[in-house]
């Protein structure tokens, strides 16, 4: 039939431009049953994964780096981001596909595990769902090497709880901070790196002991609504400790404490984005462990606003 013939010619033409669109040393990596969260730029119709990938390779307007494809819905979602920008979630009947090149420096699955750095943690992890329980260091290491949703390059391990937090930051970009119950490990690709003698690089700029992690109080203020509150904590130190522990699970930015009722509140926002509201007996504190040259300058004790 004429129609079929036309379709075939069109399809062959499409295949022809499929083959050479990727730069040398680059190929598609496919992950079944997953989709990239958010970061979805454009949806185009596609019957097959190959057509979908080709639409990405030849896309004009933005640099397409990954696709989500559903055969059932004949849908192809192009994205200018990949697992570095967002992360993957389970999605029945979809598959995620990303362009990876030979010199993919983000993939450390074959590199050397170094550590532990005892009693240190790293706080900038943006990803959720990376916490695993019932683990040993070996299981944690394997989970990091095999992680598909993002490029796992380091992990924090709590030996007592058997909990491990996988993350995509390391000592090159982020600072380690004191945390008694946590040990830090990373996958390191430097040629000739020796796991037994490796030490984390010395932090640049502000020395550790000048790094302020908690700033405050702003007396008589809090943020509403709090994400969560805990009543009858022992004291401010205890409230701060709970805050630090919870920060490993949820991205918290501030806390407030009421010394009279001994209520401790956790906040996901801070002064920068949220207005502080007057709250009798509450004092507001905020935390930053982000490395920044001017952190010391931000380390101002707030003046009581009463
Ligand atoms: C890293 O590379 C390995 C081997 O090529 C591959 O199996 C794995 O899926 C890659 N990891 C990620 C997160 O893409
Ligand atoms: C705060 O409470 C904790 C836990 O009960 C206790 O160990 C600590 O000594 C208290 N700190 C202060 C400054 O009172």
Tab-separated table of C-alpha atoms and ligand atoms in Angstrom:
chain	number	residue	atom	x	y	z
A	1	UNK	CA	0.000	0.000	0.000
A	2	UNK	CA	1.166	3.461	-0.837
A	3	UNK	CA	0.664	4.731	2.678
A	4	UNK	CA	2.831	2.042	4.207
A	5	UNK	CA	5.577	2.729	1.691
A	6	UNK	CA	5.613	6.412	2.524
A	7	UNK	CA	5.717	5.616	6.202
A	8	UNK	CA	8.619	3.236	5.624
A	9	UNK	CA	10.622	5.814	3.651
A	10	UNK	CA	10.008	8.364	6.362
A	11	UNK	CA	11.001	5.869	9.032
A	12	UNK	CA	14.245	4.933	7.222
A	13	UNK	CA	15.094	8.585	6.822
A	14	UNK	CA	14.620	8.975	10.521
A	15	UNK	CA	16.830	5.971	11.315
A	16	UNK	CA	19.541	7.432	9.079
A	17	UNK	CA	19.768	10.519	11.180
A	18	UNK	CA	19.640	8.441	14.374
A	19	UNK	CA	22.979	6.760	13.843
A	20	UNK	CA	25.411	9.662	13.806
A	21	UNK	CA	23.818	12.292	15.959
A	22	UNK	CA	25.719	11.455	19.171
A	23	UNK	CA	29.329	12.612	19.584
A	24	UNK	CA	32.049	9.916	19.576
A	25	UNK	CA	32.343	7.992	22.803
A	26	UNK	CA	28.798	8.805	23.852
A	27	UNK	CA	25.904	6.402	24.143
A	28	UNK	CA	22.485	6.076	25.702
A	29	UNK	CA	22.102	4.500	29.141
A	30	UNK	CA	18.596	3.111	29.758
A	31	UNK	CA	16.896	2.554	33.058
A	32	UNK	CA	13.565	0.772	33.056
A	33	UNK	CA	10.587	1.654	35.199
A	34	UNK	CA	11.860	5.117	36.129
A	35	UNK	CA	11.359	8.757	35.264
A	36	UNK	CA	13.285	11.936	35.966
A	37	UNK	CA	11.508	14.043	38.544
A	38	UNK	CA	10.580	17.564	37.408
A	39	UNK	CA	13.011	19.056	34.902
A	40	UNK	CA	10.768	17.995	32.011
A	41	UNK	CA	10.998	20.466	29.133
A	42	UNK	CA	9.024	19.238	26.164
A	43	UNK	CA	6.716	16.374	25.309
A	44	UNK	CA	6.746	14.956	21.774
A	45	UNK	CA	4.931	11.950	20.308
A	46	UNK	CA	7.133	8.879	19.710
A	47	UNK	CA	6.331	5.223	18.986
A	48	UNK	CA	9.681	3.798	19.907
A	49	UNK	CA	12.532	4.597	22.261
A	50	UNK	CA	14.860	5.028	19.272
A	51	UNK	CA	12.623	7.703	17.796
A	52	UNK	CA	12.405	9.372	21.166
A	53	UNK	CA	16.196	9.358	21.629
A	54	UNK	CA	16.654	10.659	18.110
A	55	UNK	CA	14.246	13.515	18.824
A	56	UNK	CA	16.486	14.380	21.777
A	57	UNK	CA	19.738	14.142	19.805
A	58	UNK	CA	18.406	16.401	17.087
A	59	UNK	CA	16.587	18.836	19.281
A	60	UNK	CA	17.131	22.512	18.615
A	61	UNK	CA	16.435	25.211	21.154
A	62	UNK	CA	17.989	23.609	24.234
A	63	UNK	CA	20.602	20.920	24.744
A	64	UNK	CA	18.668	17.732	25.321
A	65	UNK	CA	20.437	15.416	27.761
A	66	UNK	CA	17.856	12.821	28.705
A	67	UNK	CA	14.387	11.470	27.878
A	68	UNK	CA	11.505	9.708	29.588
A	69	UNK	CA	9.690	7.363	27.242
A	70	UNK	CA	6.398	5.483	27.485
A	71	UNK	CA	5.515	3.043	24.738
A	72	UNK	CA	2.002	2.718	26.091
A	73	UNK	CA	1.353	6.453	25.935
A	74	UNK	CA	3.553	6.884	22.857
A	75	UNK	CA	5.067	9.774	24.694
A	76	UNK	CA	8.578	11.082	24.818
A	77	UNK	CA	9.567	13.778	27.296
A	78	UNK	CA	12.748	15.677	26.502
A	79	UNK	CA	14.847	17.205	29.241
A	80	UNK	CA	17.858	19.491	29.407
A	81	UNK	CA	18.782	17.923	32.743
A	82	UNK	CA	19.703	14.467	33.979
A	83	UNK	CA	20.417	12.622	37.216
A	84	UNK	CA	22.797	15.352	38.328
A	85	UNK	CA	20.051	17.942	38.295
A	86	UNK	CA	17.201	15.871	39.595
A	87	UNK	CA	16.653	12.232	40.512
A	88	UNK	CA	14.711	9.234	39.318
A	89	UNK	CA	11.495	7.835	40.709
A	90	UNK	CA	9.783	4.541	40.000
A	91	UNK	CA	7.182	4.884	37.264
A	92	UNK	CA	5.466	1.833	35.820
A	93	UNK	CA	5.643	1.519	32.024
A	94	UNK	CA	8.099	4.367	31.587
A	95	UNK	CA	11.798	4.266	31.017
A	96	UNK	CA	14.512	6.791	31.538
A	97	UNK	CA	17.328	7.195	29.098
A	98	UNK	CA	20.331	9.469	29.333
A	99	UNK	CA	23.303	10.374	27.164
A	100	UNK	CA	26.570	9.314	28.803
A	101	UNK	CA	30.001	9.830	27.330
A	102	UNK	CA	33.199	7.805	27.925
A	103	UNK	CA	34.775	10.585	29.883
A	104	UNK	CA	31.737	10.635	32.181
A	105	UNK	CA	33.554	11.995	35.179
A	106	UNK	CA	30.453	11.931	37.334
A	107	UNK	CA	30.257	8.143	37.284
A	108	UNK	CA	32.487	6.826	40.036
A	109	UNK	CA	31.130	3.283	40.184
A	110	UNK	CA	34.592	1.834	39.460
A	111	UNK	CA	36.648	4.116	41.741
A	112	UNK	CA	38.382	3.448	45.061
A	113	UNK	CA	36.483	3.684	48.318
A	114	UNK	CA	38.321	5.924	50.780
A	115	UNK	CA	37.509	6.540	54.417
A	116	UNK	CA	36.281	6.349	57.052
A	117	UNK	CA	36.657	9.887	58.263
A	118	UNK	CA	35.345	9.235	61.755
A	119	UNK	CA	32.927	11.561	63.464
A	120	UNK	CA	32.292	13.749	60.435
A	121	UNK	CA	29.264	14.382	58.263
A	122	UNK	CA	28.289	16.513	55.295
A	123	UNK	CA	25.047	18.430	55.250
A	124	UNK	CA	24.323	19.710	51.803
A	125	UNK	CA	22.623	16.648	50.449
A	126	UNK	CA	19.544	17.731	48.507
A	127	UNK	CA	18.257	14.291	47.779
A	128	UNK	CA	15.685	12.438	49.745
A	129	UNK	CA	15.069	8.706	49.573
A	130	UNK	CA	18.721	7.947	49.837
A	131	UNK	CA	18.662	6.738	53.405
A	132	UNK	CA	19.006	3.000	53.860
A	133	UNK	CA	18.724	1.082	57.071
A	134	UNK	CA	19.972	-2.298	58.297
A	135	UNK	CA	23.271	-1.775	56.580
A	136	UNK	CA	26.913	-2.590	56.957
A	137	UNK	CA	29.637	-0.438	55.419
A	138	UNK	CA	30.007	-3.080	52.674
A	139	UNK	CA	26.309	-2.960	51.801
A	140	UNK	CA	26.421	0.792	51.876
A	141	UNK	CA	29.381	0.861	49.513
A	142	UNK	CA	27.649	-1.529	47.109
A	143	UNK	CA	24.481	0.574	47.206
A	144	UNK	CA	26.505	3.677	46.362
A	145	UNK	CA	28.316	2.016	43.450
A	146	UNK	CA	25.043	0.656	42.082
A	147	UNK	CA	22.846	3.700	42.622
A	148	UNK	CA	21.029	4.485	39.393
A	149	UNK	CA	18.874	7.440	40.296
A	150	UNK	CA	21.828	9.814	40.668
A	151	UNK	CA	25.626	9.706	40.686
A	152	UNK	CA	26.482	8.553	44.170
A	153	UNK	CA	29.968	9.731	45.095
A	154	UNK	CA	30.006	9.549	48.870
A	155	UNK	CA	28.048	8.278	51.839
A	156	UNK	CA	27.636	8.856	55.526
A	157	UNK	CA	27.375	5.832	57.760
A	158	UNK	CA	25.926	5.609	61.232
A	159	UNK	CA	27.304	2.380	62.634
A	160	UNK	CA	25.062	2.236	65.683
A	161	UNK	CA	21.840	2.623	63.717
A	162	UNK	CA	23.152	0.798	60.641
A	163	UNK	CA	21.957	3.713	58.559
A	164	UNK	CA	23.593	5.031	55.489
A	165	UNK	CA	22.968	8.179	53.505
A	166	UNK	CA	24.075	8.162	49.876
A	167	UNK	CA	24.907	11.488	48.313
A	168	UNK	CA	26.307	13.217	45.261
A	169	UNK	CA	28.673	15.630	46.971
A	170	UNK	CA	32.160	15.013	48.299
A	171	UNK	CA	35.107	16.683	50.017
A	172	UNK	CA	36.072	18.506	46.815
A	173	UNK	CA	32.932	20.596	46.904
A	174	UNK	CA	31.615	20.390	50.438
A	175	UNK	CA	32.895	20.588	53.947
A	176	UNK	CA	32.863	17.934	56.572
A	177	UNK	CA	31.539	18.999	59.930
A	178	UNK	CA	31.815	17.398	63.348
A	179	UNK	CA	29.180	14.761	63.961
A	180	UNK	CA	30.119	12.198	66.615
A	181	UNK	CA	27.997	9.244	65.438
A	182	UNK	CA	28.649	9.520	61.691
A	183	UNK	CA	31.537	8.274	59.562
A	184	UNK	CA	32.182	9.625	56.099
A	185	UNK	CA	33.344	7.614	53.023
A	186	UNK	CA	33.786	8.589	49.382
A	187	UNK	CA	34.497	7.050	45.985
A	188	UNK	CA	37.704	8.621	44.794
A	189	UNK	CA	39.015	8.405	41.212
A	190	UNK	CA	42.363	10.132	41.610
A	191	UNK	CA	45.037	7.992	39.974
A	192	UNK	CA	47.021	5.996	42.525
A	193	UNK	CA	44.848	6.999	45.458
A	194	UNK	CA	45.617	4.861	48.512
A	195	UNK	CA	42.590	4.040	50.634
A	196	UNK	CA	44.762	3.436	53.703
A	197	UNK	CA	46.498	6.812	53.714
A	198	UNK	CA	43.883	9.056	52.126
A	199	UNK	CA	42.920	12.154	54.094
A	200	UNK	CA	40.206	14.609	53.210
A	201	UNK	CA	41.579	17.845	51.731
A	202	UNK	CA	42.040	20.630	54.252
A	203	UNK	CA	39.151	23.067	54.000
A	204	UNK	CA	40.005	26.188	52.057
A	205	UNK	CA	39.455	29.539	53.741
A	206	UNK	CA	37.690	29.686	57.062
A	207	UNK	CA	39.178	27.184	59.536
A	208	UNK	CA	36.813	24.643	61.079
A	209	UNK	CA	36.772	26.190	64.512
A	210	UNK	CA	35.590	29.513	63.103
A	211	UNK	CA	32.777	27.959	61.170
A	212	UNK	CA	29.582	28.874	62.870
A	213	UNK	CA	26.845	26.361	62.463
A	214	UNK	CA	24.180	27.966	64.624
A	215	UNK	CA	23.443	31.654	64.628
A	216	UNK	CA	21.058	33.361	66.946
A	217	UNK	CA	19.042	33.895	69.002
A	218	UNK	CA	16.519	36.337	67.648
A	219	UNK	CA	14.655	36.701	70.913
A	220	UNK	CA	10.848	36.539	70.759
A	221	UNK	CA	10.591	35.335	67.164
A	222	UNK	CA	9.747	32.191	65.212
A	223	UNK	CA	8.579	31.110	61.740
A	224	UNK	CA	5.063	29.876	61.004
A	225	UNK	CA	4.079	27.211	60.455
A	226	UNK	CA	6.907	25.028	61.733
A	227	UNK	CA	7.506	21.779	59.871
A	228	UNK	CA	7.368	19.905	63.121
A	229	UNK	CA	7.639	20.574	66.800
A	230	UNK	CA	8.825	18.511	69.738
A	231	UNK	CA	7.624	19.318	73.228
A	232	UNK	CA	9.426	18.951	76.549
A	233	UNK	CA	12.972	18.764	75.301
A	234	UNK	CA	15.611	19.053	78.034
A	235	UNK	CA	17.183	22.349	77.024
A	236	UNK	CA	18.398	24.462	74.116
A	237	UNK	CA	21.403	22.173	73.553
A	238	UNK	CA	19.059	19.216	73.233
A	239	UNK	CA	16.855	21.150	70.783
A	240	UNK	CA	19.889	22.000	68.668
A	241	UNK	CA	21.012	18.382	68.771
A	242	UNK	CA	17.598	17.153	67.574
A	243	UNK	CA	17.711	19.772	64.850
A	244	UNK	CA	21.135	18.580	63.682
A	245	UNK	CA	20.035	14.955	63.660
A	246	UNK	CA	16.853	15.679	61.779
A	247	UNK	CA	18.781	17.764	59.257
A	248	UNK	CA	20.358	14.562	58.031
A	249	UNK	CA	16.933	13.357	56.936
A	250	UNK	CA	15.142	16.556	55.942
A	251	UNK	CA	16.607	19.786	54.627
A	252	UNK	CA	16.098	22.072	57.606
A	253	UNK	CA	17.317	25.640	57.793
A	254	UNK	CA	16.347	26.953	61.183
A	255	UNK	CA	14.824	26.098	64.521
A	256	UNK	CA	13.158	27.978	67.331
A	257	UNK	CA	13.067	27.148	70.991
A	258	UNK	CA	10.806	28.133	73.843
A	259	UNK	CA	12.718	27.828	77.132
A	260	UNK	CA	9.545	28.198	79.185
A	261	UNK	CA	7.480	25.405	77.647
A	262	UNK	CA	10.628	23.661	76.344
A	263	UNK	CA	9.134	23.326	72.888
A	264	UNK	CA	11.528	22.881	69.994
A	265	UNK	CA	10.382	23.766	66.453
A	266	UNK	CA	12.017	22.847	63.154
A	267	UNK	CA	11.839	25.029	60.040
A	268	UNK	CA	12.566	24.341	56.394
A	269	UNK	CA	12.780	28.078	55.684
A	270	UNK	CA	14.885	30.821	57.195
A	271	UNK	CA	15.060	34.604	57.415
A	272	UNK	CA	16.127	34.912	53.778
A	273	UNK	CA	12.819	33.736	52.368
A	274	UNK	CA	10.423	33.971	55.270
A	275	UNK	CA	9.394	36.790	57.573
A	276	UNK	CA	10.043	36.142	61.223
A	277	UNK	CA	6.924	36.560	63.314
A	278	UNK	CA	6.768	37.664	66.895
A	279	UNK	CA	6.190	34.633	69.108
A	280	UNK	CA	6.270	35.162	72.825
A	281	UNK	CA	8.901	33.082	74.620
A	282	UNK	CA	10.297	31.663	71.414
A	283	UNK	CA	13.827	32.343	70.215
A	284	UNK	CA	14.848	31.837	66.640
A	285	UNK	CA	18.140	30.241	65.507
A	286	UNK	CA	19.408	29.361	62.095
A	287	UNK	CA	22.051	27.076	60.813
A	288	UNK	CA	24.404	26.963	57.914
A	289	UNK	CA	27.114	24.442	57.321
A	290	UNK	CA	27.560	25.531	53.752
A	291	UNK	CA	31.058	26.425	52.939
A	292	UNK	CA	31.348	30.061	52.036
A	293	UNK	CA	34.204	32.511	52.276
A	294	UNK	CA	32.122	35.102	54.028
A	295	UNK	CA	30.563	32.737	56.525
A	296	UNK	CA	32.444	34.389	59.350
A	297	UNK	CA	30.909	37.714	58.403
A	298	UNK	CA	27.470	36.171	58.546
A	299	UNK	CA	28.266	34.885	61.981
A	300	UNK	CA	26.687	37.790	63.761
A	301	UNK	CA	24.937	37.255	67.036
A	302	UNK	CA	21.509	38.704	66.495
A	303	UNK	CA	20.574	41.631	68.623
A	304	UNK	CA	17.512	41.141	70.762
A	305	UNK	CA	14.653	42.883	69.013
A	306	UNK	CA	12.669	43.547	72.164
B	1	LIG	C1	28.253	4.026	35.733
B	1	LIG	O1	28.899	3.162	34.847
B	1	LIG	C2	28.560	1.772	35.011
B	1	LIG	C3	29.472	0.964	34.128
B	1	LIG	O2	29.593	1.554	32.877
B	1	LIG	C4	27.084	1.615	34.691
B	1	LIG	O3	26.691	0.271	34.836
B	1	LIG	C5	26.274	2.481	35.658
B	1	LIG	O4	24.924	2.411	35.347
B	1	LIG	C6	26.747	3.914	35.620
B	1	LIG	N1	26.136	4.627	36.729
B	1	LIG	C7	25.263	5.587	36.552
B	1	LIG	C8	24.713	6.212	37.779
B	1	LIG	O5	24.921	5.927	35.442
B	2	LIG	C1	20.926	19.626	78.288
B	2	LIG	O1	20.279	18.375	78.366
B	2	LIG	C2	21.128	17.278	78.111
B	2	LIG	C3	20.263	16.029	78.009
B	2	LIG	O2	19.429	15.871	79.104
B	2	LIG	C4	22.200	17.214	79.213
B	2	LIG	O3	23.058	16.108	78.977
B	2	LIG	C5	22.997	18.495	79.173
B	2	LIG	O4	23.925	18.532	80.225
B	2	LIG	C6	22.087	19.725	79.273
B	2	LIG	N1	22.870	20.907	78.965
B	2	LIG	C7	22.775	22.034	79.633
B	2	LIG	C8	23.612	23.168	79.170
B	2	LIG	O5	22.016	22.145	80.579
